[in-house]
CSV table of C-alpha atoms in Angstrom, one decimal:
chain,number,residue,atom,x,y,z
A,1,MET,CA,-26.2,45.0,90.2
A,2,TYR,CA,-24.3,46.5,93.1
A,3,LEU,CA,-24.1,50.0,91.7
A,4,ASP,CA,-26.7,50.0,89.0
A,5,PHE,CA,-28.9,52.2,91.0
A,6,PHE,CA,-26.3,55.0,90.6
A,7,PHE,CA,-25.8,54.5,86.9
A,8,LEU,CA,-29.4,54.0,85.7
A,9,PRO,CA,-30.5,57.6,86.0
A,10,LEU,CA,-27.3,58.8,84.3
A,11,ALA,CA,-27.8,56.3,81.4
A,12,ALA,CA,-31.4,57.5,81.0
A,13,LYS,CA,-30.3,61.1,81.0
A,14,VAL,CA,-27.5,60.8,78.3
A,15,GLY,CA,-29.4,58.3,76.2
A,16,ALA,CA,-26.8,55.6,76.4
A,17,SER,CA,-27.0,52.0,77.6
A,18,LEU,CA,-26.3,51.1,81.2
A,19,ASP,CA,-23.1,49.2,80.3
A,20,GLN,CA,-21.8,52.0,78.1
A,21,VAL,CA,-22.1,54.5,81.0
A,22,LYS,CA,-20.5,52.1,83.4
A,23,LEU,CA,-17.6,51.5,81.0
A,24,ILE,CA,-16.9,55.2,80.3
A,25,THR,CA,-17.2,55.9,84.1
A,26,CYS,CA,-14.5,53.3,84.8
A,27,LEU,CA,-12.2,54.8,82.1
A,28,LEU,CA,-12.7,58.3,83.5
A,29,VAL,CA,-12.2,57.2,87.1
A,30,SER,CA,-8.8,55.8,86.0
A,31,TYR,CA,-7.5,59.3,85.7
A,32,PRO,CA,-7.6,60.3,89.3
A,33,LEU,CA,-6.7,56.7,90.2
A,34,GLY,CA,-3.6,57.0,87.9
A,35,SER,CA,-2.5,60.1,89.8
A,36,LEU,CA,-3.0,58.2,93.1
A,37,TYR,CA,-1.0,55.2,91.6
A,38,THR,CA,2.0,57.4,91.0
A,39,SER,CA,1.9,58.8,94.5
A,40,ILE,CA,2.8,55.3,95.8
A,41,PRO,CA,6.5,55.3,96.4
A,42,THR,CA,8.6,53.3,93.9
A,43,SER,CA,10.3,51.7,96.9
A,44,LYS,CA,7.0,49.9,97.6
A,45,PRO,CA,6.3,48.0,94.3
A,46,THR,CA,4.1,45.5,96.2
A,47,LEU,CA,1.6,48.2,96.9
A,48,ARG,CA,1.6,49.2,93.3
A,49,HIS,CA,0.8,45.6,92.2
A,50,LEU,CA,-1.9,45.3,94.8
A,51,PHE,CA,-3.4,48.7,93.8
A,52,SER,CA,-3.8,47.5,90.2
A,53,ILE,CA,-5.3,44.2,91.3
A,54,ALA,CA,-7.8,45.9,93.6
A,55,ILE,CA,-8.9,48.5,91.1
A,56,SER,CA,-9.4,46.0,88.3
A,57,SER,CA,-11.3,43.6,90.6
A,58,PHE,CA,-13.5,46.5,91.6
A,59,TYR,CA,-14.2,47.3,88.0
A,60,PHE,CA,-15.1,43.7,87.0
A,61,VAL,CA,-17.0,42.6,90.1
A,62,THR,CA,-18.6,45.7,91.6
A,63,VAL,CA,-19.2,48.0,88.6
A,64,LEU,CA,-19.6,45.6,85.6
A,65,ASN,CA,-21.0,42.6,87.5
A,66,TYR,CA,-18.6,40.1,85.9
A,67,GLY,CA,-18.1,37.9,88.9
A,68,VAL,CA,-18.0,34.5,87.3
A,69,SER,CA,-16.5,35.7,84.0
A,70,TYR,CA,-13.8,37.5,86.0
A,71,LEU,CA,-12.9,34.3,87.8
A,72,LEU,CA,-12.6,32.6,84.4
A,73,LEU,CA,-10.2,35.3,83.2
A,74,LEU,CA,-8.2,34.8,86.4
A,75,GLY,CA,-8.1,31.1,85.5
A,76,ASP,CA,-6.4,32.1,82.2
A,77,VAL,CA,-3.9,34.2,84.1
A,78,LEU,CA,-3.0,31.3,86.5
A,79,VAL,CA,-2.8,28.7,83.7
A,80,THR,CA,-0.4,30.9,81.7
A,81,TYR,CA,1.7,31.5,84.8
A,82,ILE,CA,2.0,27.8,85.5
A,83,ILE,CA,2.8,26.8,81.9
A,84,THR,CA,5.4,29.5,81.4
A,85,LEU,CA,7.0,28.6,84.7
A,86,THR,CA,7.1,24.8,84.2
A,87,VAL,CA,7.4,24.2,80.5
A,88,GLN,CA,10.9,24.9,79.2
A,89,GLY,CA,10.7,23.9,75.5
A,90,HIS,CA,10.2,25.9,72.4
A,91,ARG,CA,6.5,24.8,72.2
A,92,MET,CA,5.7,26.6,75.4
A,93,PRO,CA,4.4,29.8,73.7
A,94,TRP,CA,2.3,27.8,71.3
A,95,ILE,CA,0.7,25.9,74.2
A,96,VAL,CA,-0.3,29.1,75.8
A,97,PHE,CA,-1.5,30.6,72.5
A,98,PHE,CA,-3.9,27.7,71.6
A,99,ILE,CA,-5.3,27.5,75.2
A,100,MET,CA,-6.0,31.2,75.4
A,101,MET,CA,-7.3,31.5,71.8
A,102,GLY,CA,-9.5,28.5,72.4
A,103,HIS,CA,-11.1,30.0,75.5
A,104,LEU,CA,-11.6,33.3,73.6
A,105,LEU,CA,-13.2,31.5,70.7
A,106,PHE,CA,-15.6,29.9,73.1
A,107,ASN,CA,-16.7,33.3,74.5
A,108,HIS,CA,-17.0,34.7,70.9
A,109,ILE,CA,-19.3,31.8,70.0
A,110,LYS,CA,-21.4,32.4,73.1
A,111,ARG,CA,-21.6,36.1,72.3
A,112,THR,CA,-22.6,35.5,68.7
A,113,PHE,CA,-25.2,32.8,69.1
A,114,PHE,CA,-26.6,33.2,72.6
A,115,GLU,CA,-26.5,36.9,73.3
A,116,ASN,CA,-27.8,40.0,71.6
A,117,PRO,CA,-24.8,42.0,70.2
A,118,PHE,CA,-27.0,45.1,69.6
A,119,ASP,CA,-28.4,45.5,73.1
A,120,GLY,CA,-25.7,47.9,74.1
A,121,SER,CA,-24.2,45.6,76.7
A,122,TYR,CA,-20.5,45.4,77.3
A,123,SER,CA,-19.4,41.8,76.7
A,124,ILE,CA,-16.6,40.1,78.6
A,125,THR,CA,-15.1,39.3,75.2
A,126,GLY,CA,-13.6,42.9,75.1
A,127,PRO,CA,-11.4,42.5,78.2
A,128,HIS,CA,-10.7,38.9,77.2
A,129,MET,CA,-9.3,39.9,73.9
A,130,VAL,CA,-6.9,42.3,75.6
A,131,LEU,CA,-5.9,39.6,78.1
A,132,VAL,CA,-5.2,37.1,75.3
A,133,MET,CA,-2.8,39.5,73.7
A,134,LYS,CA,-1.1,40.2,77.0
A,135,LEU,CA,-0.7,36.6,78.1
A,136,THR,CA,0.5,35.2,74.7
A,137,THR,CA,3.0,38.0,74.4
A,138,PHE,CA,4.3,37.3,77.9
A,139,ALA,CA,4.8,33.6,76.9
A,140,TRP,CA,6.9,34.7,73.9
A,141,ASN,CA,8.8,37.2,76.1
A,142,VAL,CA,9.7,34.4,78.6
A,143,ARG,CA,10.8,32.1,75.7
A,144,ASP,CA,13.0,34.9,74.3
A,145,GLY,CA,14.5,35.3,77.8
A,146,ARG,CA,15.7,31.7,77.5
A,147,ARG,CA,17.3,32.1,74.1
A,148,PRO,CA,20.7,33.5,73.2
A,149,VAL,CA,20.6,37.3,72.7
A,150,GLY,CA,22.3,36.9,69.3
A,151,ASP,CA,19.2,35.0,68.1
A,152,LEU,CA,16.8,37.9,68.9
A,153,ASP,CA,15.7,40.9,67.0
A,154,LYS,CA,15.5,44.4,68.5
A,155,TRP,CA,11.9,44.0,69.8
A,156,GLN,CA,12.5,40.6,71.2
A,157,ALA,CA,15.7,41.7,73.0
A,158,LYS,CA,13.9,44.7,74.5
A,159,THR,CA,10.9,42.8,75.8
A,160,ARG,CA,12.3,39.5,76.9
A,161,VAL,CA,11.8,38.3,80.4
A,162,ILE,CA,15.0,37.3,82.1
A,163,LYS,CA,13.9,37.1,85.7
A,164,PHE,CA,10.6,35.2,86.1
A,165,PRO,CA,8.0,37.2,88.1
A,166,SER,CA,6.5,36.3,91.3
A,167,LEU,CA,2.8,35.5,91.3
A,168,LEU,CA,1.9,38.9,92.7
A,169,GLU,CA,4.0,40.7,90.0
A,170,PHE,CA,2.3,38.6,87.3
A,171,LEU,CA,-1.2,39.4,88.7
A,172,GLY,CA,-0.4,43.1,88.8
A,173,PHE,CA,0.8,43.0,85.2
A,174,SER,CA,-2.2,41.0,84.0
A,175,LEU,CA,-4.6,43.3,85.8
A,176,TYR,CA,-2.9,46.6,85.1
A,177,PHE,CA,-6.0,48.8,85.6
A,178,PRO,CA,-5.8,51.6,83.0
A,179,GLY,CA,-5.8,49.0,80.1
A,180,VAL,CA,-7.6,46.0,81.6
A,181,LEU,CA,-11.0,46.8,80.0
A,182,VAL,CA,-10.3,48.0,76.4
A,183,GLY,CA,-6.5,48.1,76.2
A,184,PRO,CA,-3.8,49.0,75.4
A,185,TYR,CA,-2.1,45.8,76.4
A,186,VAL,CA,1.4,46.2,77.8
A,187,GLU,CA,4.5,44.0,77.7
A,188,TYR,CA,5.8,42.8,81.0
A,189,ALA,CA,9.1,44.7,80.7
A,190,SER,CA,7.2,47.9,80.1
A,191,TYR,CA,4.9,47.2,83.1
A,192,MET,CA,7.9,46.7,85.4
A,193,SER,CA,9.5,49.9,84.2
A,194,LEU,CA,6.4,51.9,85.1
A,195,VAL,CA,6.2,50.2,88.5
A,196,ASP,CA,9.7,51.4,89.2
A,197,GLY,CA,9.2,54.9,87.9
A,198,THR,CA,7.1,58.0,88.4
A,199,LEU,CA,7.3,59.7,85.0
A,200,TRP,CA,4.0,61.1,83.6
A,201,ASP,CA,2.9,64.1,81.5
A,202,ARG,CA,0.1,66.5,81.1
A,203,ALA,CA,-0.5,65.0,77.7
A,204,ALA,CA,-2.7,62.6,79.6
A,205,TYR,CA,-5.4,65.2,80.3
A,206,LEU,CA,-5.2,66.4,76.7
A,207,LYS,CA,-6.1,62.8,75.7
A,208,MET,CA,-9.0,62.8,78.1
A,209,PHE,CA,-10.5,66.0,76.7
A,210,LEU,CA,-10.0,64.7,73.1
A,211,ALA,CA,-11.7,61.4,74.1
A,212,LEU,CA,-14.7,63.1,75.6
A,213,GLY,CA,-15.1,65.1,72.4
A,214,PHE,CA,-15.2,61.9,70.3
A,215,LEU,CA,-17.6,60.2,72.8
A,216,GLY,CA,-19.8,63.3,72.6
A,217,ILE,CA,-20.0,62.9,68.8
A,218,TYR,CA,-20.8,59.2,69.1
A,219,MET,CA,-23.5,59.6,71.8
A,220,GLY,CA,-25.0,62.8,70.2
A,221,VAL,CA,-25.0,61.8,66.5
A,222,GLY,CA,-24.9,58.0,66.7
A,223,PRO,CA,-28.5,57.5,67.6
A,224,LYS,CA,-29.5,59.6,64.5
A,225,LEU,CA,-26.9,58.6,62.0
A,226,SER,CA,-25.0,55.3,61.9
A,227,PHE,CA,-24.5,52.4,59.6
A,228,HIS,CA,-27.9,51.1,60.6
A,229,THR,CA,-29.3,54.2,58.9
A,230,ALA,CA,-28.4,52.5,55.6
A,231,MET,CA,-31.0,49.8,56.4
A,232,THR,CA,-33.9,52.2,56.6
A,233,ASP,CA,-36.5,53.0,53.9
A,234,TRP,CA,-35.4,56.7,54.0
A,235,PHE,CA,-31.9,55.7,52.9
A,236,LEU,CA,-33.3,53.9,49.8
A,237,GLU,CA,-35.0,57.1,48.7
A,238,GLN,CA,-31.8,59.1,48.5
A,239,SER,CA,-29.7,59.7,45.4
A,240,PHE,CA,-26.5,57.6,44.9
A,241,PRO,CA,-24.1,60.5,45.6
A,242,TYR,CA,-26.0,61.4,48.8
A,243,LYS,CA,-25.9,57.7,49.9
A,244,ILE,CA,-22.1,57.7,49.5
A,245,LEU,CA,-21.9,60.9,51.6
A,246,ILE,CA,-24.1,59.4,54.3
A,247,ILE,CA,-21.9,56.3,54.5
A,248,GLN,CA,-18.7,58.4,54.9
A,249,ILE,CA,-20.2,60.5,57.7
A,250,ALA,CA,-21.7,57.5,59.5
A,251,SER,CA,-18.4,55.7,59.3
A,252,PHE,CA,-16.7,58.5,61.2
A,253,VAL,CA,-19.4,58.5,63.8
A,254,GLU,CA,-19.0,54.7,64.3
A,255,ARG,CA,-15.2,55.2,64.6
A,256,SER,CA,-15.6,58.0,67.1
A,257,LYS,CA,-16.6,55.4,69.7
A,258,PHE,CA,-13.2,53.7,69.3
A,259,TYR,CA,-11.3,57.0,69.2
A,260,GLY,CA,-13.0,57.9,72.5
A,261,VAL,CA,-12.3,54.8,74.5
A,262,TRP,CA,-8.8,54.3,73.2
A,263,SER,CA,-7.9,57.9,73.9
A,264,LEU,CA,-9.2,57.6,77.4
A,265,THR,CA,-7.2,54.5,78.2
A,266,GLU,CA,-4.1,56.0,76.5
A,267,GLY,CA,-4.3,59.1,78.8
A,268,ALA,CA,-4.9,57.0,81.9
A,269,SER,CA,-1.9,54.9,81.0
A,270,ILE,CA,0.3,58.0,80.5
A,271,LEU,CA,-0.7,59.1,84.0
A,272,THR,CA,0.8,55.9,85.4
A,273,GLY,CA,4.0,56.3,83.4
A,274,LEU,CA,3.3,54.0,80.4
A,275,GLY,CA,3.9,55.2,76.9
A,276,PHE,CA,7.0,57.4,77.2
A,277,THR,CA,9.1,56.9,74.0
A,278,GLY,CA,11.9,59.5,74.5
A,279,TYR,CA,12.3,63.1,73.5
A,280,SER,CA,11.9,64.8,70.1
A,281,SER,CA,14.7,66.9,68.6
A,282,SER,CA,13.2,70.0,70.3
A,283,GLY,CA,13.3,68.3,73.7
A,284,THR,CA,9.5,67.7,73.9
A,285,PRO,CA,8.6,64.4,75.5
A,286,ASN,CA,6.9,61.8,73.2
A,287,TRP,CA,4.1,59.7,74.7
A,288,ASN,CA,3.2,57.4,71.8
A,289,GLY,CA,3.9,54.1,73.4
A,290,ALA,CA,0.4,53.6,74.7
A,291,ALA,CA,-1.4,54.9,71.6
A,292,ASN,CA,-3.8,52.4,69.9
A,293,VAL,CA,-4.8,54.7,67.0
A,294,ASP,CA,-3.5,57.7,65.0
A,295,VAL,CA,-6.7,59.5,64.2
A,296,TRP,CA,-5.2,61.9,61.7
A,297,LYS,CA,-3.5,59.3,59.6
A,298,TYR,CA,-6.5,57.0,59.8
A,299,GLU,CA,-8.9,59.6,58.6
A,300,PHE,CA,-6.6,61.0,55.9
A,301,PRO,CA,-4.4,58.1,54.8
A,302,GLU,CA,-2.3,58.2,51.7
A,303,ASN,CA,-2.8,54.5,51.1
A,304,PRO,CA,-4.3,51.4,52.7
A,305,LYS,CA,-1.0,50.5,54.4
A,306,MET,CA,-0.9,53.8,56.3
A,307,LEU,CA,-4.5,53.2,57.3
A,308,ILE,CA,-3.9,49.7,58.6
A,309,ASP,CA,-0.7,50.8,60.5
A,310,SER,CA,-2.7,53.6,62.2
A,311,TRP,CA,-5.6,51.5,63.5
A,312,ASN,CA,-5.6,49.2,66.5
A,313,ILE,CA,-1.8,49.6,66.7
A,314,LYS,CA,-1.3,47.3,69.6
A,315,THR,CA,-3.1,44.5,68.0
A,316,ASN,CA,-1.0,44.9,64.8
A,317,THR,CA,2.1,44.7,67.0
A,318,TRP,CA,0.8,41.6,68.7
A,319,LEU,CA,0.0,39.9,65.4
A,320,ARG,CA,3.4,40.8,63.9
A,321,GLU,CA,5.6,39.9,66.9
A,322,CYS,CA,3.7,36.9,68.2
A,323,MET,CA,2.4,35.3,65.1
A,324,TYR,CA,3.8,36.6,61.8
A,325,LYS,CA,7.5,36.7,62.7
A,326,ARG,CA,7.2,33.5,64.8
A,327,MET,CA,6.0,31.6,61.8
A,328,THR,CA,8.9,32.7,59.7
A,329,PRO,CA,12.2,30.8,60.2
A,330,LYS,CA,15.2,33.0,60.8
A,331,GLY,CA,16.9,34.0,57.6
A,332,GLU,CA,13.9,33.3,55.4
A,333,LYS,CA,11.4,35.6,53.8
A,334,ALA,CA,7.8,35.6,55.1
A,335,GLY,CA,5.4,33.9,52.7
A,336,PHE,CA,1.9,32.5,52.7
A,337,LYS,CA,2.7,30.1,55.5
A,338,SER,CA,3.2,33.2,57.7
A,339,ILE,CA,0.4,35.4,56.2
A,340,ILE,CA,-2.4,32.9,56.3
A,341,PRO,CA,-2.1,31.9,60.0
A,342,THR,CA,-1.7,35.5,60.9
A,343,SER,CA,-4.8,36.5,59.0
A,344,LEU,CA,-6.7,33.6,60.6
A,345,THR,CA,-5.6,34.5,64.1
A,346,SER,CA,-6.7,38.1,63.5
A,347,ALA,CA,-10.1,37.0,62.3
A,348,VAL,CA,-10.7,34.5,65.2
A,349,TRP,CA,-9.4,37.1,67.7
A,350,HIS,CA,-12.0,39.6,66.5
A,351,GLY,CA,-14.9,37.1,66.7
A,352,VAL,CA,-17.0,34.7,64.7
A,353,PHE,CA,-19.6,37.1,63.2
A,354,PRO,CA,-19.6,36.5,59.4
A,355,GLY,CA,-19.5,40.2,58.7
A,356,TYR,CA,-16.0,40.3,60.1
A,357,TYR,CA,-14.8,37.8,57.6
A,358,LEU,CA,-16.4,39.5,54.6
A,359,THR,CA,-14.5,42.7,55.6
A,360,PHE,CA,-11.2,40.9,56.0
A,361,ILE,CA,-11.5,39.1,52.7
A,362,VAL,CA,-12.2,42.2,50.7
A,363,GLY,CA,-9.7,44.1,52.8
A,364,SER,CA,-7.0,41.7,51.7
A,365,LEU,CA,-7.9,42.4,48.0
A,366,ILE,CA,-7.6,46.1,48.7
A,367,THR,CA,-4.2,45.6,50.2
A,368,THR,CA,-3.1,43.7,47.1
A,369,SER,CA,-4.4,46.4,44.8
A,370,ALA,CA,-2.6,49.1,46.8
A,371,ARG,CA,0.7,47.3,46.7
A,372,LEU,CA,0.5,46.9,42.9
A,373,ALA,CA,-0.3,50.6,42.6
A,374,ARG,CA,2.6,51.6,44.8
A,375,SER,CA,5.1,49.5,42.8
A,376,THR,CA,3.8,50.4,39.4
A,377,ILE,CA,2.1,53.9,39.4
A,378,ARG,CA,3.9,55.7,42.2
A,379,PRO,CA,7.4,55.6,40.6
A,380,LEU,CA,5.9,57.3,37.5
A,381,VAL,CA,4.8,60.4,39.5
A,382,LEU,CA,8.3,60.8,41.1
A,383,PRO,CA,11.4,62.2,39.3
A,384,ALA,CA,13.4,59.4,37.7
A,385,VAL,CA,16.4,58.8,39.9
A,386,PRO,CA,19.5,57.2,38.3
A,387,GLN,CA,20.6,53.9,39.7
A,388,PRO,CA,23.1,54.3,42.5
A,389,SER,CA,25.7,52.4,40.6
A,390,ALA,CA,25.8,55.2,38.1
A,391,ARG,CA,26.7,57.8,40.8
A,392,LYS,CA,30.0,57.3,42.7
A,393,LEU,CA,31.7,59.5,45.2
A,394,ALA,CA,35.4,60.3,45.2
A,395,ASN,CA,36.0,57.3,47.6
A,396,GLY,CA,34.2,55.0,45.2
A,397,GLN,CA,31.1,54.5,47.4
A,398,ASP,CA,27.6,54.9,46.1
A,399,SER,CA,26.0,58.3,46.9
A,400,LYS,CA,22.7,58.4,48.7
A,401,PRO,CA,19.9,60.0,46.6
A,402,SER,CA,18.7,63.3,48.1
A,403,GLN,CA,15.1,63.7,49.2
A,404,GLN,CA,13.0,63.8,46.1
A,405,PRO,CA,11.0,66.9,45.5
A,406,VAL,CA,7.2,66.9,45.7
A,407,THR,CA,5.8,67.2,42.2
A,408,LEU,CA,2.3,68.2,41.1
A,409,PHE,CA,1.8,64.6,39.9
A,410,LYS,CA,2.9,63.2,43.3
A,411,THR,CA,0.4,65.5,45.0
A,412,VAL,CA,-2.4,64.4,42.8
A,413,TYR,CA,-1.4,60.8,43.3
A,414,ASP,CA,-1.5,61.2,47.1
A,415,ILE,CA,-4.9,62.9,47.0
A,416,ALA,CA,-6.3,60.2,44.8
A,417,GLY,CA,-4.8,57.6,47.1
A,418,THR,CA,-6.5,59.2,50.1
A,419,VAL,CA,-9.9,59.4,48.4
A,420,TYR,CA,-9.6,55.8,47.1
A,421,THR,CA,-8.6,54.5,50.6
A,422,VAL,CA,-11.3,56.4,52.5
A,423,LEU,CA,-14.1,55.4,50.1
A,424,LEU,CA,-13.1,51.7,50.3
A,425,ILE,CA,-12.5,51.5,54.1
A,426,ASN,CA,-15.9,53.0,54.7
A,427,PHE,CA,-17.4,50.5,52.3
A,428,ILE,CA,-15.9,47.4,53.7
A,429,ALA,CA,-16.6,48.5,57.3
A,430,LEU,CA,-20.3,48.1,56.7
A,431,PRO,CA,-20.5,44.3,57.2
A,432,PHE,CA,-18.0,44.6,60.1
A,433,VAL,CA,-20.3,46.9,62.1
A,434,LEU,CA,-23.6,45.3,61.0
A,435,LEU,CA,-22.1,41.9,61.9
A,436,TYR,CA,-24.2,39.7,59.6
A,437,LEU,CA,-23.8,38.8,55.9
A,438,THR,CA,-27.4,39.5,54.9
A,439,GLU,CA,-27.3,43.0,56.3
A,440,GLY,CA,-23.8,43.8,55.0
A,441,ILE,CA,-24.5,42.6,51.5
A,442,GLU,CA,-27.9,44.3,51.5
A,443,VAL,CA,-26.3,47.7,52.3
A,444,TRP,CA,-23.6,47.1,49.7
A,445,ARG,CA,-26.4,46.5,47.2
A,446,ARG,CA,-28.0,49.8,48.2
A,447,VAL,CA,-24.8,51.6,47.3
A,448,HIS,CA,-24.5,49.6,44.0
A,449,TYR,CA,-21.4,47.7,45.3
A,450,TYR,CA,-19.3,50.7,44.5
A,451,GLY,CA,-16.3,49.4,46.6
A,452,LEU,CA,-16.3,46.0,44.8
A,453,TRP,CA,-16.3,47.8,41.4
A,454,MET,CA,-13.3,49.8,42.6
A,455,VAL,CA,-11.3,46.8,43.9
A,456,PHE,CA,-12.0,44.3,41.2
A,457,GLY,CA,-11.6,47.0,38.5
A,458,SER,CA,-8.1,47.9,39.7
A,459,LEU,CA,-7.1,44.2,40.0
A,460,ALA,CA,-8.4,43.5,36.5
A,461,PHE,CA,-6.3,46.3,35.2
A,462,PHE,CA,-3.1,45.3,37.0
A,463,TYR,CA,-3.4,41.6,36.2
A,464,GLY,CA,-4.7,42.1,32.7
A,465,GLY,CA,-1.6,43.7,31.4
A,466,GLY,CA,-1.5,47.0,33.3
A,467,THR,CA,1.5,45.9,35.5
A,468,THR,CA,3.6,44.9,32.5
A,469,PHE,CA,2.7,48.1,30.7
A,470,LEU,CA,3.6,50.4,33.6
A,471,MET,CA,6.8,48.5,34.4
A,472,GLY,CA,7.8,49.0,30.8
A,473,ILE,CA,7.3,52.8,31.1
A,474,GLN,CA,9.4,52.8,34.3
A,475,ALA,CA,12.2,50.9,32.6
A,476,LYS,CA,12.3,53.5,29.7
A,477,ARG,CA,12.3,56.4,32.1
A,478,MET,CA,15.2,54.8,34.1
A,479,ARG,CA,17.2,54.2,30.9
A,480,ARG,CA,16.8,57.8,29.9
A,481,ALA,CA,17.8,59.0,33.4
A,482,ASN,CA,20.9,56.8,33.4
A,483,ALA,CA,21.9,58.0,30.0
A,484,THR,CA,21.4,61.7,30.9
A,485,THR,CA,23.5,61.2,34.1
A,486,ALA,CA,26.3,59.4,32.2
A,487,SER,CA,26.5,62.2,29.6
A,488,THR,CA,26.5,64.8,32.3
A,489,ASN,CA,29.3,63.1,34.3
A,490,ARG,CA,31.5,62.5,31.2
A,491,PRO,CA,34.6,64.7,31.3
A,492,SER,CA,34.6,67.5,28.7
A,493,THR,CA,37.5,67.8,26.2
A,494,ALA,CA,36.7,71.4,25.1
A,495,GLY,CA,39.7,73.7,25.2
A,496,VAL,CA,42.2,70.9,25.6
A,497,VAL,CA,45.2,71.0,23.3
A,498,PRO,CA,46.1,67.5,22.1
A,499,GLU,CA,49.7,66.4,22.7
A,500,LYS,CA,52.0,66.0,19.7
A,501,LYS,CA,53.0,62.6,18.9
A,502,LEU,CA,56.7,62.0,19.5
A,503,SER,CA,58.7,60.8,16.6
């Protein structure tokens, strides 16, 4: 509205939607603004808070035209501030959680049923999702600050809020401008650390150039090749192997959008001082704290766990620290009563499009299959290591096994795991991107449901006797390894003259 006259010619020139151009512009402008932010003296934290509030307000109101929606987000911020300040009991974080998730669910329903998700517009649900993670995490951090330190784990002790912030500090934290639109979200303790410091690194600009490369791929190739290509008549005419290849390439193109925007916000965050995690053994500074994706590990994962851990990293942290661990009583092992609410929270947080849930359901089956493979097949491609109890040091303590050598079978196993994981993630991502069940299932049909055959075939093998068979082989290998070690460690009597028996 206010600046559309400036962005419309640019959008027409690059072939992107108006909102996409405005979003990328905001992310790029955050780089020089990040440098300006660090020029504000640390002795004037009030100015730093006001700077973030002003820039975020400019993004929402002037650039993205989210006047009313922005006010509603500010309402969430004020509600969270009042609840965390006035409610002292252990239920306080859950009150914040259900109110924030309820509002987000309302916006998701509105987006799903009353708006066009394919019109290229940038929905307020994106910033709202980031804000929900930030506010619910803050509530738990405040609660942890009121608990004995001995009851906290490492993350809880590191992020707890001891001194409750002023309203200005809380607004500055909630509207931290580099991550306010697409993340990463930041814990309050980390935000206050960057407000008090001036550390930054040139890695920020490397992230920017990398992000522009990914966005170039998405904007250049996306209109010609995407998951929507699989819905065309041309796709139907292709051979099955070529269809599989198209799906793999299109999946990378779809992901390049996320790689681009996440890398942009990561770089802008680094410029303000967020993300420093210490120094490597060679003295090189590490800036992984603001990362939301590890591109290399996601594109070439050895297994589904590595893939999950490398994607949407901050959301995984939020789900683990603010839901999964909070549902597990101290001293108890997590079970279904922790897994199910966490999975449900993840699904609702993403939205209410049915394609999301189809992806999550099949994804959980893939995770189960991968865990079974890791516990039954992986030990068979590694050298059999005797049990520690069979190997004692001179002081009687168990020796630690040395790093196991990489064998040919282990290399083949890793390659097979990468191929298996990549084929499956690109298969289950189809309904997630296409959003609706009919489109998602139709594309699955066009590729002959190859991912379902892989998943259910592996589960049928493991639960149909494969697990018992493979565990039996493991047991035999371990017995042989222990027997070999025992015979090797037995003292030799060769060359020893027996003593004569005294009369």
